[in-house]
mmCIF file of C-alpha atoms and ligand atoms in Angstrom:
data_model
loop_
_atom_site.group_PDB
_atom_site.id
_atom_site.type_symbol
_atom_site.label_atom_id
_atom_site.label_comp_id
_atom_site.label_asym_id
_atom_site.label_seq_id
_atom_site.Cartn_x
_atom_site.Cartn_y
_atom_site.Cartn_z
ATOM 1 C CA MET A 22 105.391 118.279 98.671
ATOM 2 C CA GLN A 23 108.556 116.727 99.242
ATOM 3 C CA ALA A 24 109.175 112.928 98.115
ATOM 4 C CA LEU A 25 111.939 110.886 97.300
ATOM 5 C CA GLU A 26 111.210 109.477 93.879
ATOM 6 C CA LEU A 27 112.745 106.749 91.881
ATOM 7 C CA TYR A 28 112.228 107.602 88.408
ATOM 8 C CA ARG A 29 113.195 105.647 84.843
ATOM 9 C CA SER A 30 116.562 106.316 83.610
ATOM 10 C CA VAL A 31 118.058 103.523 81.811
ATOM 11 C CA PRO A 32 121.362 104.623 81.717
ATOM 12 C CA ARG A 33 121.321 105.126 85.301
ATOM 13 C CA TYR A 34 119.539 101.929 86.203
ATOM 14 C CA VAL A 35 121.918 100.007 84.173
ATOM 15 C CA ALA A 36 124.470 101.827 85.662
ATOM 16 C CA ALA A 37 123.616 101.023 89.325
ATOM 17 C CA ARG A 38 123.123 97.780 88.255
ATOM 18 C CA VAL A 39 126.635 97.069 87.278
ATOM 19 C CA VAL A 40 128.336 99.471 90.079
ATOM 20 C CA GLY A 41 125.787 98.361 92.410
ATOM 21 C CA SER A 42 127.332 94.843 92.637
ATOM 22 C CA ARG A 43 131.069 95.901 93.319
ATOM 23 C CA LEU A 44 131.166 99.427 94.534
ATOM 24 C CA PRO A 45 128.038 99.834 97.400
ATOM 25 C CA GLY A 46 129.175 103.072 98.407
ATOM 26 C CA LEU A 47 128.447 105.065 94.898
ATOM 27 C CA LEU A 48 124.566 103.918 95.027
ATOM 28 C CA ALA A 49 124.153 106.927 97.138
ATOM 29 C CA GLY A 50 125.820 109.195 94.731
ATOM 30 C CA PRO A 51 125.522 110.299 91.137
ATOM 31 C CA VAL A 52 124.237 106.564 90.218
ATOM 32 C CA ALA A 53 121.166 106.203 92.305
ATOM 33 C CA PRO A 54 118.080 106.410 90.456
ATOM 34 C CA LEU A 55 116.573 108.106 93.369
ATOM 35 C CA ARG A 56 115.919 112.078 93.421
ATOM 36 C CA LEU A 57 114.089 114.613 95.820
ATOM 37 C CA VAL A 58 111.411 116.212 94.404
ATOM 38 C CA THR A 59 108.522 118.792 95.360
ATOM 39 C CA ASN A 60 105.432 116.940 93.971
ATOM 40 C CA ASP A 61 101.772 117.729 93.959
ATOM 41 C CA GLU A 62 100.196 116.309 97.211
ATOM 42 C CA PRO A 63 98.242 113.060 96.354
ATOM 43 C CA ARG A 64 94.769 112.628 96.618
ATOM 44 C CA PRO A 65 92.513 109.666 98.002
ATOM 45 C CA LEU A 66 91.942 107.411 95.004
ATOM 46 C CA GLY A 67 88.201 106.457 95.923
ATOM 47 C CA PRO A 68 86.074 105.614 98.673
ATOM 48 C CA GLY A 69 87.768 104.142 101.612
ATOM 49 C CA TRP A 70 90.769 105.820 100.716
ATOM 50 C CA THR A 71 92.818 108.192 103.076
ATOM 51 C CA ARG A 72 95.520 110.316 103.292
ATOM 52 C CA VAL A 73 98.305 109.593 105.156
ATOM 53 C CA ARG A 74 101.376 111.811 106.427
ATOM 54 C CA PRO A 75 103.967 109.646 107.403
ATOM 55 C CA ARG A 76 106.140 110.046 110.656
ATOM 56 C CA LEU A 77 108.933 107.397 110.536
ATOM 57 C CA ALA A 78 109.539 105.364 107.375
ATOM 58 C CA GLY A 79 111.975 102.574 107.180
ATOM 59 C CA ILE A 80 114.501 101.718 104.514
ATOM 60 C CA CYS A 81 113.982 97.625 103.830
ATOM 61 C CA GLY A 82 116.264 95.582 102.394
ATOM 62 C CA SER A 83 114.466 95.365 99.221
ATOM 63 C CA ASP A 84 114.188 99.108 98.915
ATOM 64 C CA LEU A 85 117.961 98.764 98.650
ATOM 65 C CA ALA A 86 118.319 96.031 96.264
ATOM 66 C CA THR A 87 115.625 97.968 93.932
ATOM 67 C CA ILE A 88 117.729 100.883 94.076
ATOM 68 C CA ALA A 89 120.914 99.258 93.601
ATOM 69 C CA GLY A 90 119.253 97.147 90.444
ATOM 70 C CA ARG A 91 120.172 94.277 92.188
ATOM 71 C CA SER A 92 116.416 93.197 92.351
ATOM 72 C CA SER A 93 115.253 90.950 89.321
ATOM 73 C CA PHE A 94 113.622 92.016 86.196
ATOM 74 C CA TYR A 95 110.998 89.831 86.741
ATOM 75 C CA PHE A 96 109.533 93.067 89.352
ATOM 76 C CA SER A 97 109.457 95.496 86.093
ATOM 77 C CA PRO A 98 105.615 94.503 85.316
ATOM 78 C CA LEU A 99 104.561 94.917 88.677
ATOM 79 C CA VAL A 100 105.713 98.045 89.709
ATOM 80 C CA SER A 101 104.467 101.566 88.555
ATOM 81 C CA LEU A 102 106.782 104.525 87.795
ATOM 82 C CA PRO A 103 107.678 106.689 88.775
ATOM 83 C CA PHE A 104 107.109 106.035 92.338
ATOM 84 C CA VAL A 105 108.057 107.080 96.100
ATOM 85 C CA PRO A 106 109.359 104.280 97.936
ATOM 86 C CA GLY A 107 108.886 103.396 101.442
ATOM 87 C CA HIS A 108 106.906 100.365 102.919
ATOM 88 C CA GLU A 109 107.775 100.496 106.487
ATOM 89 C CA VAL A 110 105.527 103.406 107.847
ATOM 90 C CA VAL A 111 104.189 104.593 110.758
ATOM 91 C CA GLY A 112 102.076 107.599 110.187
ATOM 92 C CA GLU A 113 98.737 110.014 111.018
ATOM 93 C CA VAL A 114 95.429 109.160 108.899
ATOM 94 C CA ILE A 115 94.584 112.921 107.414
ATOM 95 C CA ASP A 116 91.077 112.185 106.386
ATOM 96 C CA ASP A 117 87.954 110.499 108.126
ATOM 97 C CA VAL A 118 88.071 107.039 106.818
ATOM 98 C CA ASP A 119 85.542 104.175 108.032
ATOM 99 C CA ASP A 120 85.950 104.023 111.061
ATOM 100 C CA LEU A 121 89.115 105.772 111.402
ATOM 101 C CA PRO A 122 89.225 109.318 112.660
ATOM 102 C CA PRO A 123 91.465 111.923 111.590
ATOM 103 C CA GLY A 124 94.855 111.726 113.711
ATOM 104 C CA THR A 125 94.809 108.117 114.355
ATOM 105 C CA ARG A 126 98.102 107.043 114.229
ATOM 106 C CA VAL A 127 98.397 104.064 112.251
ATOM 107 C CA VAL A 128 100.780 101.596 110.551
ATOM 108 C CA LEU A 129 100.768 100.263 106.975
ATOM 109 C CA ASP A 130 100.440 97.033 105.222
ATOM 110 C CA PRO A 131 101.488 98.125 102.303
ATOM 111 C CA ILE A 132 100.020 95.124 99.647
ATOM 112 C CA LEU A 133 97.766 96.553 97.327
ATOM 113 C CA ALA A 134 95.413 93.772 96.928
ATOM 114 C CA CYS A 135 91.758 93.580 95.677
ATOM 115 C CA ALA A 136 90.151 95.426 98.856
ATOM 116 C CA ALA A 137 92.309 98.128 98.199
ATOM 117 C CA ARG A 138 91.701 98.371 93.860
ATOM 118 C CA GLY A 139 87.933 98.221 94.319
ATOM 119 C CA LEU A 140 87.807 94.675 93.028
ATOM 120 C CA ASP A 141 86.047 91.368 94.160
ATOM 121 C CA PRO A 142 88.086 89.416 96.067
ATOM 122 C CA CYS A 143 90.429 86.970 94.138
ATOM 123 C CA SER A 144 90.750 83.294 95.325
ATOM 124 C CA ALA A 145 93.646 84.279 97.720
ATOM 125 C CA CYS A 146 92.175 87.511 99.024
ATOM 126 C CA VAL A 147 88.687 85.769 99.856
ATOM 127 C CA THR A 148 90.926 83.407 102.477
ATOM 128 C CA GLY A 149 92.632 86.291 103.726
ATOM 129 C CA ARG A 150 96.052 85.484 101.957
ATOM 130 C CA HIS A 151 96.129 88.883 100.444
ATOM 131 C CA ASP A 152 99.919 88.328 100.032
ATOM 132 C CA ARG A 153 99.085 86.283 97.672
ATOM 133 C CA CYS A 154 96.730 88.387 95.586
ATOM 134 C CA ASP A 155 96.688 87.923 91.729
ATOM 135 C CA HIS A 156 95.098 91.529 90.854
ATOM 136 C CA ILE A 157 98.077 93.424 91.994
ATOM 137 C CA THR A 158 98.698 94.872 88.681
ATOM 138 C CA VAL A 159 94.737 95.549 87.849
ATOM 139 C CA GLY A 160 92.082 97.850 89.235
ATOM 140 C CA HIS A 161 91.717 101.539 89.550
ATOM 141 C CA VAL A 162 94.934 101.364 90.650
ATOM 142 C CA SER A 163 98.380 101.414 88.622
ATOM 143 C CA PRO A 164 100.407 98.303 88.781
ATOM 144 C CA GLY A 165 101.929 97.855 92.220
ATOM 145 C CA LEU A 166 102.797 94.941 94.449
ATOM 146 C CA GLN A 167 102.464 97.348 97.505
ATOM 147 C CA THR A 168 102.783 100.710 98.216
ATOM 148 C CA GLY A 169 106.198 101.992 97.915
ATOM 149 C CA TYR A 170 106.399 100.221 94.310
ATOM 150 C CA CYS A 171 103.045 102.103 93.065
ATOM 151 C CA ALA A 172 102.766 105.467 90.777
ATOM 152 C CA ASP A 173 100.140 106.336 91.916
ATOM 153 C CA THR A 174 99.788 105.880 95.806
ATOM 154 C CA GLY A 175 102.961 107.665 96.758
ATOM 155 C CA GLY A 176 105.018 105.954 99.466
ATOM 156 C CA GLY A 177 106.627 106.672 103.175
ATOM 157 C CA TRP A 178 109.554 108.468 101.830
ATOM 158 C CA SER A 179 107.496 111.420 101.776
ATOM 159 C CA ARG A 180 105.478 114.185 103.477
ATOM 160 C CA MET A 181 102.272 112.498 102.662
ATOM 161 C CA PHE A 182 100.995 109.345 100.596
ATOM 162 C CA VAL A 183 97.652 107.864 100.347
ATOM 163 C CA ALA A 184 96.560 104.405 101.695
ATOM 164 C CA HIS A 185 93.148 102.085 101.559
ATOM 165 C CA ARG A 186 91.798 101.509 104.977
ATOM 166 C CA SER A 187 92.558 97.757 104.215
ATOM 167 C CA GLN A 188 96.008 98.393 104.700
ATOM 168 C CA LEU A 189 95.977 100.383 108.140
ATOM 169 C CA HIS A 190 96.523 99.078 111.439
ATOM 170 C CA PRO A 191 95.470 101.540 114.342
ATOM 171 C CA ILE A 192 98.510 100.872 116.859
ATOM 172 C CA PRO A 193 98.083 101.482 120.647
ATOM 173 C CA ASP A 194 99.070 105.406 122.063
ATOM 174 C CA GLU A 195 101.893 103.541 124.292
ATOM 175 C CA LEU A 196 103.822 102.068 121.344
ATOM 176 C CA PRO A 197 106.576 104.978 120.441
ATOM 177 C CA ASP A 198 107.002 105.477 116.632
ATOM 178 C CA GLU A 199 110.769 103.799 116.827
ATOM 179 C CA ARG A 200 109.087 100.748 117.518
ATOM 180 C CA ALA A 201 105.822 101.315 115.431
ATOM 181 C CA VAL A 202 108.142 101.925 112.092
ATOM 182 C CA LEU A 203 109.323 97.846 113.031
ATOM 183 C CA VAL A 204 105.866 96.345 112.849
ATOM 184 C CA GLU A 205 105.484 95.729 108.765
ATOM 185 C CA PRO A 206 109.302 94.064 108.638
ATOM 186 C CA LEU A 207 108.538 92.244 112.222
ATOM 187 C CA ALA A 208 104.742 91.267 110.173
ATOM 188 C CA CYS A 209 106.870 89.948 107.371
ATOM 189 C CA ALA A 210 109.416 88.261 109.834
ATOM 190 C CA VAL A 211 106.291 86.354 112.079
ATOM 191 C CA HIS A 212 104.624 85.390 108.546
ATOM 192 C CA ALA A 213 108.494 83.712 107.882
ATOM 193 C CA ALA A 214 108.844 82.105 110.650
ATOM 194 C CA GLU A 215 105.257 80.671 109.906
ATOM 195 C CA ARG A 216 106.159 79.063 106.555
ATOM 196 C CA ALA A 217 109.303 77.738 108.104
ATOM 197 C CA GLN A 218 106.491 75.109 109.348
ATOM 198 C CA VAL A 219 108.627 74.177 112.762
ATOM 199 C CA ASP A 220 108.212 71.082 114.447
ATOM 200 C CA ASP A 221 108.515 70.748 117.731
ATOM 201 C CA THR A 222 112.186 70.906 119.024
ATOM 202 C CA ALA A 223 113.323 71.370 115.300
ATOM 203 C CA ASP A 224 116.924 72.065 114.844
ATOM 204 C CA VAL A 225 116.831 75.673 112.425
ATOM 205 C CA LEU A 226 119.508 77.842 110.825
ATOM 206 C CA LEU A 227 119.227 81.168 110.453
ATOM 207 C CA VAL A 228 121.134 82.315 107.489
ATOM 208 C CA GLY A 229 121.793 86.273 108.069
ATOM 209 C CA ALA A 230 121.746 88.412 111.073
ATOM 210 C CA GLY A 231 120.495 91.620 109.797
ATOM 211 C CA THR A 232 116.960 92.984 110.200
ATOM 212 C CA VAL A 233 115.312 89.672 108.574
ATOM 213 C CA GLY A 234 117.344 87.500 110.326
ATOM 214 C CA LEU A 235 117.263 89.074 113.632
ATOM 215 C CA PHE A 236 113.366 89.580 113.405
ATOM 216 C CA THR A 237 113.012 86.061 112.495
ATOM 217 C CA LEU A 238 114.926 84.837 115.079
ATOM 218 C CA LEU A 239 112.540 86.920 117.358
ATOM 219 C CA ALA A 240 109.118 85.454 115.724
ATOM 220 C CA LEU A 241 110.899 82.037 116.057
ATOM 221 C CA ARG A 242 111.189 82.294 119.460
ATOM 222 C CA ALA A 243 108.009 83.839 120.508
ATOM 223 C CA PHE A 244 105.293 81.711 117.923
ATOM 224 C CA THR A 245 107.091 78.294 117.518
ATOM 225 C CA PRO A 246 108.567 75.353 119.228
ATOM 226 C CA ALA A 247 112.046 75.758 117.798
ATOM 227 C CA GLY A 248 114.844 73.854 119.405
ATOM 228 C CA ARG A 249 118.082 74.553 118.661
ATOM 229 C CA ILE A 250 118.447 78.308 116.536
ATOM 230 C CA THR A 251 122.019 78.408 114.899
ATOM 231 C CA VAL A 252 122.347 81.839 113.012
ATOM 232 C CA VAL A 253 124.905 82.991 111.139
ATOM 233 C CA ALA A 254 126.267 86.534 111.700
ATOM 234 C CA LYS A 255 128.778 88.737 109.576
ATOM 235 C CA HIS A 256 129.508 90.975 112.085
ATOM 236 C CA ARG A 257 130.096 91.248 115.994
ATOM 237 C CA ARG A 258 127.339 93.879 117.106
ATOM 238 C CA GLN A 259 124.415 91.490 114.868
ATOM 239 C CA ALA A 260 126.115 88.449 116.726
ATOM 240 C CA GLU A 261 125.570 90.032 119.862
ATOM 241 C CA LEU A 262 122.168 90.966 119.028
ATOM 242 C CA ALA A 263 121.319 87.610 117.724
ATOM 243 C CA ARG A 264 122.531 85.646 121.426
ATOM 244 C CA ARG A 265 120.417 88.178 123.188
ATOM 245 C CA PHE A 266 117.252 87.217 120.787
ATOM 246 C CA GLY A 267 117.305 83.505 121.866
ATOM 247 C CA ALA A 268 120.280 82.096 119.178
ATOM 248 C CA THR A 269 121.439 78.955 120.684
ATOM 249 C CA GLU A 270 124.567 79.483 118.901
ATOM 250 C CA VAL A 271 126.301 82.556 116.221
ATOM 251 C CA VAL A 272 128.393 81.443 113.917
ATOM 252 C CA SER A 273 130.676 83.366 111.384
ATOM 253 C CA PRO A 274 130.192 82.479 107.818
ATOM 254 C CA GLY A 275 133.000 80.325 107.390
ATOM 255 C CA GLU A 276 132.178 78.248 110.308
ATOM 256 C CA VAL A 277 128.751 77.467 109.759
ATOM 257 C CA VAL A 278 128.574 73.951 107.713
ATOM 258 C CA GLY A 279 131.451 72.791 110.750
ATOM 259 C CA ALA A 280 129.428 73.580 113.439
ATOM 260 C CA VAL A 281 125.679 72.456 111.993
ATOM 261 C CA ARG A 282 127.956 69.245 111.350
ATOM 262 C CA ARG A 283 128.659 68.592 115.152
ATOM 263 C CA ALA A 284 125.411 70.213 116.233
ATOM 264 C CA THR A 285 123.365 67.815 114.070
ATOM 265 C CA ARG A 286 126.349 64.661 113.857
ATOM 266 C CA ALA A 287 125.745 65.074 110.347
ATOM 267 C CA LEU A 288 128.664 63.858 107.559
ATOM 268 C CA ARG A 289 130.669 66.591 105.997
ATOM 269 C CA LEU A 290 131.726 66.325 102.384
ATOM 270 C CA ASP A 291 134.126 68.870 100.145
ATOM 271 C CA PRO A 292 133.540 68.974 96.547
ATOM 272 C CA GLU A 293 136.416 69.988 93.827
ATOM 273 C CA ARG A 294 134.884 73.680 94.054
ATOM 274 C CA GLY A 295 132.300 75.231 95.512
ATOM 275 C CA GLY A 296 131.792 74.867 99.662
ATOM 276 C CA GLY A 297 131.177 71.914 101.700
ATOM 277 C CA PHE A 298 127.840 70.356 102.603
ATOM 278 C CA LEU A 299 126.347 67.812 104.603
ATOM 279 C CA LEU A 300 124.781 65.085 104.372
ATOM 280 C CA GLY A 301 122.246 65.533 107.305
ATOM 281 C CA GLY A 302 121.834 68.535 108.878
ATOM 282 C CA VAL A 303 119.436 71.092 110.130
ATOM 283 C CA ASP A 304 115.205 70.334 109.661
ATOM 284 C CA VAL A 305 114.890 74.118 108.285
ATOM 285 C CA ALA A 306 117.275 76.132 107.065
ATOM 286 C CA ILE A 307 115.884 79.865 106.473
ATOM 287 C CA ASP A 308 117.900 82.083 104.323
ATOM 288 C CA CYS A 309 117.411 85.593 105.363
ATOM 289 C CA VAL A 310 119.842 87.312 103.332
ATOM 290 C CA GLY A 311 119.139 86.518 99.370
ATOM 291 C CA SER A 312 122.416 85.988 97.990
ATOM 292 C CA ARG A 313 123.774 83.491 96.018
ATOM 293 C CA THR A 314 126.316 82.237 98.982
ATOM 294 C CA SER A 315 123.399 82.648 101.869
ATOM 295 C CA LEU A 316 121.014 80.421 99.416
ATOM 296 C CA ASP A 317 123.729 77.881 98.944
ATOM 297 C CA THR A 318 124.673 77.912 102.766
ATOM 298 C CA ALA A 319 120.731 77.013 103.609
ATOM 299 C CA LEU A 320 120.694 74.306 100.662
ATOM 300 C CA ARG A 321 124.203 72.695 101.514
ATOM 301 C CA THR A 322 123.382 72.460 105.655
ATOM 302 C CA VAL A 323 119.780 71.075 105.218
ATOM 303 C CA ARG A 324 118.638 67.370 105.939
ATOM 304 C CA SER A 325 117.222 65.014 103.171
ATOM 305 C CA GLY A 326 113.689 66.232 103.101
ATOM 306 C CA GLY A 327 114.073 69.332 104.826
ATOM 307 C CA ARG A 328 113.057 72.890 103.961
ATOM 308 C CA VAL A 329 114.593 75.861 103.266
ATOM 309 C CA VAL A 330 112.564 79.316 103.407
ATOM 310 C CA LEU A 331 113.270 82.234 101.097
ATOM 311 C CA ALA A 332 112.786 84.979 103.939
ATOM 312 C CA GLY A 333 115.183 87.451 102.103
ATOM 313 C CA LEU A 334 114.401 88.896 98.469
ATOM 314 C CA PRO A 335 116.874 86.517 95.981
ATOM 315 C CA THR A 336 118.752 88.808 94.236
ATOM 316 C CA GLU A 337 120.883 85.794 92.802
ATOM 317 C CA GLY A 338 120.455 82.315 91.619
ATOM 318 C CA ALA A 339 121.942 79.725 93.765
ATOM 319 C CA ASP A 340 123.424 75.821 92.596
ATOM 320 C CA LEU A 341 119.790 73.852 93.332
ATOM 321 C CA THR A 342 121.496 70.540 93.006
ATOM 322 C CA PRO A 343 121.262 69.653 96.997
ATOM 323 C CA ALA A 344 117.147 70.423 96.344
ATOM 324 C CA TRP A 345 116.858 67.781 93.939
ATOM 325 C CA PHE A 346 119.558 65.325 95.401
ATOM 326 C CA ARG A 347 117.943 65.974 98.855
ATOM 327 C CA GLU A 348 114.114 66.117 97.804
ATOM 328 C CA LEU A 349 114.051 69.460 99.956
ATOM 329 C CA GLU A 350 111.100 72.022 100.205
ATOM 330 C CA ILE A 351 111.943 75.488 98.947
ATOM 331 C CA VAL A 352 109.142 77.669 100.585
ATOM 332 C CA GLY A 353 109.166 81.436 99.802
ATOM 333 C CA ALA A 354 108.092 83.916 102.489
ATOM 334 C CA TYR A 355 106.663 87.435 101.046
ATOM 335 C CA ALA A 356 105.061 90.210 102.985
ATOM 336 C CA SER A 357 102.368 89.022 105.486
ATOM 337 C CA THR A 358 98.694 87.469 105.547
ATOM 338 C CA ALA A 359 95.844 88.778 107.354
ATOM 339 C CA ASN A 360 95.310 85.230 108.953
ATOM 340 C CA PRO A 361 95.643 83.988 112.511
ATOM 341 C CA VAL A 362 99.246 82.993 113.515
ATOM 342 C CA GLY A 363 99.855 79.807 115.384
ATOM 343 C CA GLY A 364 96.921 79.542 116.885
ATOM 344 C CA LEU A 365 96.808 83.424 118.504
ATOM 345 C CA HIS A 366 93.770 84.234 116.657
ATOM 346 C CA ALA A 367 95.634 87.532 115.895
ATOM 347 C CA SER A 368 96.600 88.302 112.413
ATOM 348 C CA THR A 369 100.862 88.575 111.582
ATOM 349 C CA PHE A 370 100.125 92.399 112.100
ATOM 350 C CA ASP A 371 98.813 92.142 115.268
ATOM 351 C CA ALA A 372 101.683 89.467 116.057
ATOM 352 C CA ALA A 373 104.110 92.022 115.395
ATOM 353 C CA VAL A 374 102.450 95.062 117.355
ATOM 354 C CA GLY A 375 102.847 92.504 120.072
ATOM 355 C CA LEU A 376 106.389 91.809 119.642
ATOM 356 C CA ALA A 377 106.921 95.212 118.798
ATOM 357 C CA THR A 378 105.480 96.107 122.396
ATOM 358 C CA ASP A 379 107.404 93.206 124.177
ATOM 359 C CA ALA A 380 110.749 92.283 122.877
ATOM 360 C CA ALA A 381 113.650 93.193 124.100
ATOM 361 C CA LEU A 382 114.429 95.573 120.812
ATOM 362 C CA GLY A 383 116.295 98.774 122.379
ATOM 363 C CA ASP A 384 117.710 101.321 120.136
ATOM 364 C CA ALA A 385 116.494 99.103 116.964
ATOM 365 C CA VAL A 386 115.759 102.267 115.391
ATOM 366 C CA GLY A 387 119.471 103.014 115.409
ATOM 367 C CA ALA A 388 119.276 106.415 113.276
ATOM 368 C CA THR A 389 117.042 108.419 111.504
ATOM 369 C CA TYR A 390 117.839 111.305 108.568
ATOM 370 C CA ARG A 391 115.400 113.775 107.084
ATOM 371 C CA LEU A 392 114.608 113.362 103.515
ATOM 372 C CA PRO A 393 117.381 116.124 102.133
ATOM 373 C CA ALA A 394 119.980 114.031 103.842
ATOM 374 C CA TRP A 395 118.640 110.910 101.838
ATOM 375 C CA ARG A 396 122.301 110.213 100.298
ATOM 376 C CA GLU A 397 123.616 109.825 104.157
ATOM 377 C CA ALA A 398 120.741 107.650 105.087
ATOM 378 C CA ILE A 399 121.168 105.407 102.125
ATOM 379 C CA ASP A 400 124.707 104.773 102.495
ATOM 380 C CA HIS A 401 124.102 104.131 106.435
ATOM 381 C CA ALA A 402 121.516 101.338 105.395
ATOM 382 C CA LEU A 403 123.930 99.931 103.150
ATOM 383 C CA SER A 404 126.340 99.373 106.091
ATOM 384 C CA ALA A 405 124.146 99.170 108.875
ATOM 385 C CA GLY A 406 125.427 95.322 109.359
ATOM 386 C CA SER A 407 128.679 96.164 109.806
ATOM 387 C CA LEU A 408 127.895 99.827 111.872
ATOM 388 C CA GLY A 409 125.608 97.527 114.307
ATOM 389 C CA THR A 410 122.165 99.251 113.223
ATOM 390 C CA ILE A 411 119.276 97.028 112.650
ATOM 391 C CA LYS A 412 116.992 99.973 111.152
ATOM 392 C CA VAL A 413 117.844 103.225 109.197
ATOM 393 C CA ALA A 414 114.507 105.234 108.949
ATOM 394 C CA PHE A 415 113.445 108.667 107.623
ATOM 395 C CA ASP A 416 112.132 110.936 110.268
ATOM 396 C CA LEU A 417 109.382 112.725 108.730
ATOM 397 C CA ARG A 418 108.019 114.746 111.873
ATOM 398 C CA ASP A 419 107.550 118.373 113.180
ATOM 399 C CA HIS A 420 110.291 120.004 110.700
ATOM 400 C CA ARG A 421 107.582 121.710 108.127
ATOM 401 C CA GLY A 422 110.170 124.451 107.235
ATOM 402 C CA GLU A 423 111.950 122.494 105.401
ATOM 403 C CA GLU A 424 109.077 121.921 102.596
ATOM 404 C CA ASP A 425 110.113 123.913 100.545
ATOM 405 C CA ALA A 426 113.746 123.468 100.700
HETATM 406 ZN ZN1 ZN B 16 110.499 95.504 103.315
HETATM 407 ZN ZN1 ZN B 17 93.295 89.479 95.595
#
């Protein structure tokens, strides 16, 4: 069975870490710690598990950070190598599993929590917060915070992986694959919007207009009473999409401090070194990038006592002085929960299926690639922002002839 595999190769991994920060174009080349392999088909890991045939599998920013060696070594005990990446998946169930007959089209909640690991629920899982599960390295499944980072389960960038019933959400027939593959990132965005705890008419700043930023914008408009939402966009096409998705104002990274100052009538101060900051500012700033610059921007434009949400995987440290001096709340937003959203009586995944069905997403999947063309796919995903592509995905449908390629 064909799969893309991320394998341990210390020299290459280190090379990717060194090179990745400067020359992203090389990542898809010889230094990438990724390779196309032919593996044995995975077997269900126990009762409640089924094989799944992926149809489309997205490329996430966290996948790119992992391939580039930009994610923190903090993650190293939370994954098991080698693994097949791919946690944004729409696919078909192969085996009869509980209430799901073979052929059921599903989307994957990738978190490998207590239920999937055959364990009694931990204190987080018992409340539906499987995103906060403490048991993601134990039980009968190898360590892995999610499918796509675990050696036993396989992942979406392949012809087949295995999943536990608790991870699978059947989807309506009328939801096309190209929308369904967005459900997992939309669920993360719904969760980030929840974690922002936006009060009535709150002023919100979204730093970044890639997939995370744009989807969080959609979720804020759909599920919160946010007032003014300013979006920081690097690229023209991202700015257009941000306007379409409900931004009040879209600004470039160079304009953001001035724009927030005007909108919130704050006072701007400029230190001897580093960017300007505000006394006053937005109520909530959401970092949807995870770079040092994006997090600094969020920390420097939020009012005293305000909230900074980490919606993008942070890959670099920022200057935390404003968090101390302005007494900011810094909250993480990882994955999604099984709890009801904003009085909707729907889980984040159900809310995300609703968004995927109803939102004016247009051609959000801007390009699809087959597995052998993975270098082009990764390259495209790395420059998706400037090319105006929201999501790049692998297409695993109907080309079985490649199986032995
Ligand atoms: Zn992701
Ligand atoms: Zn748990």
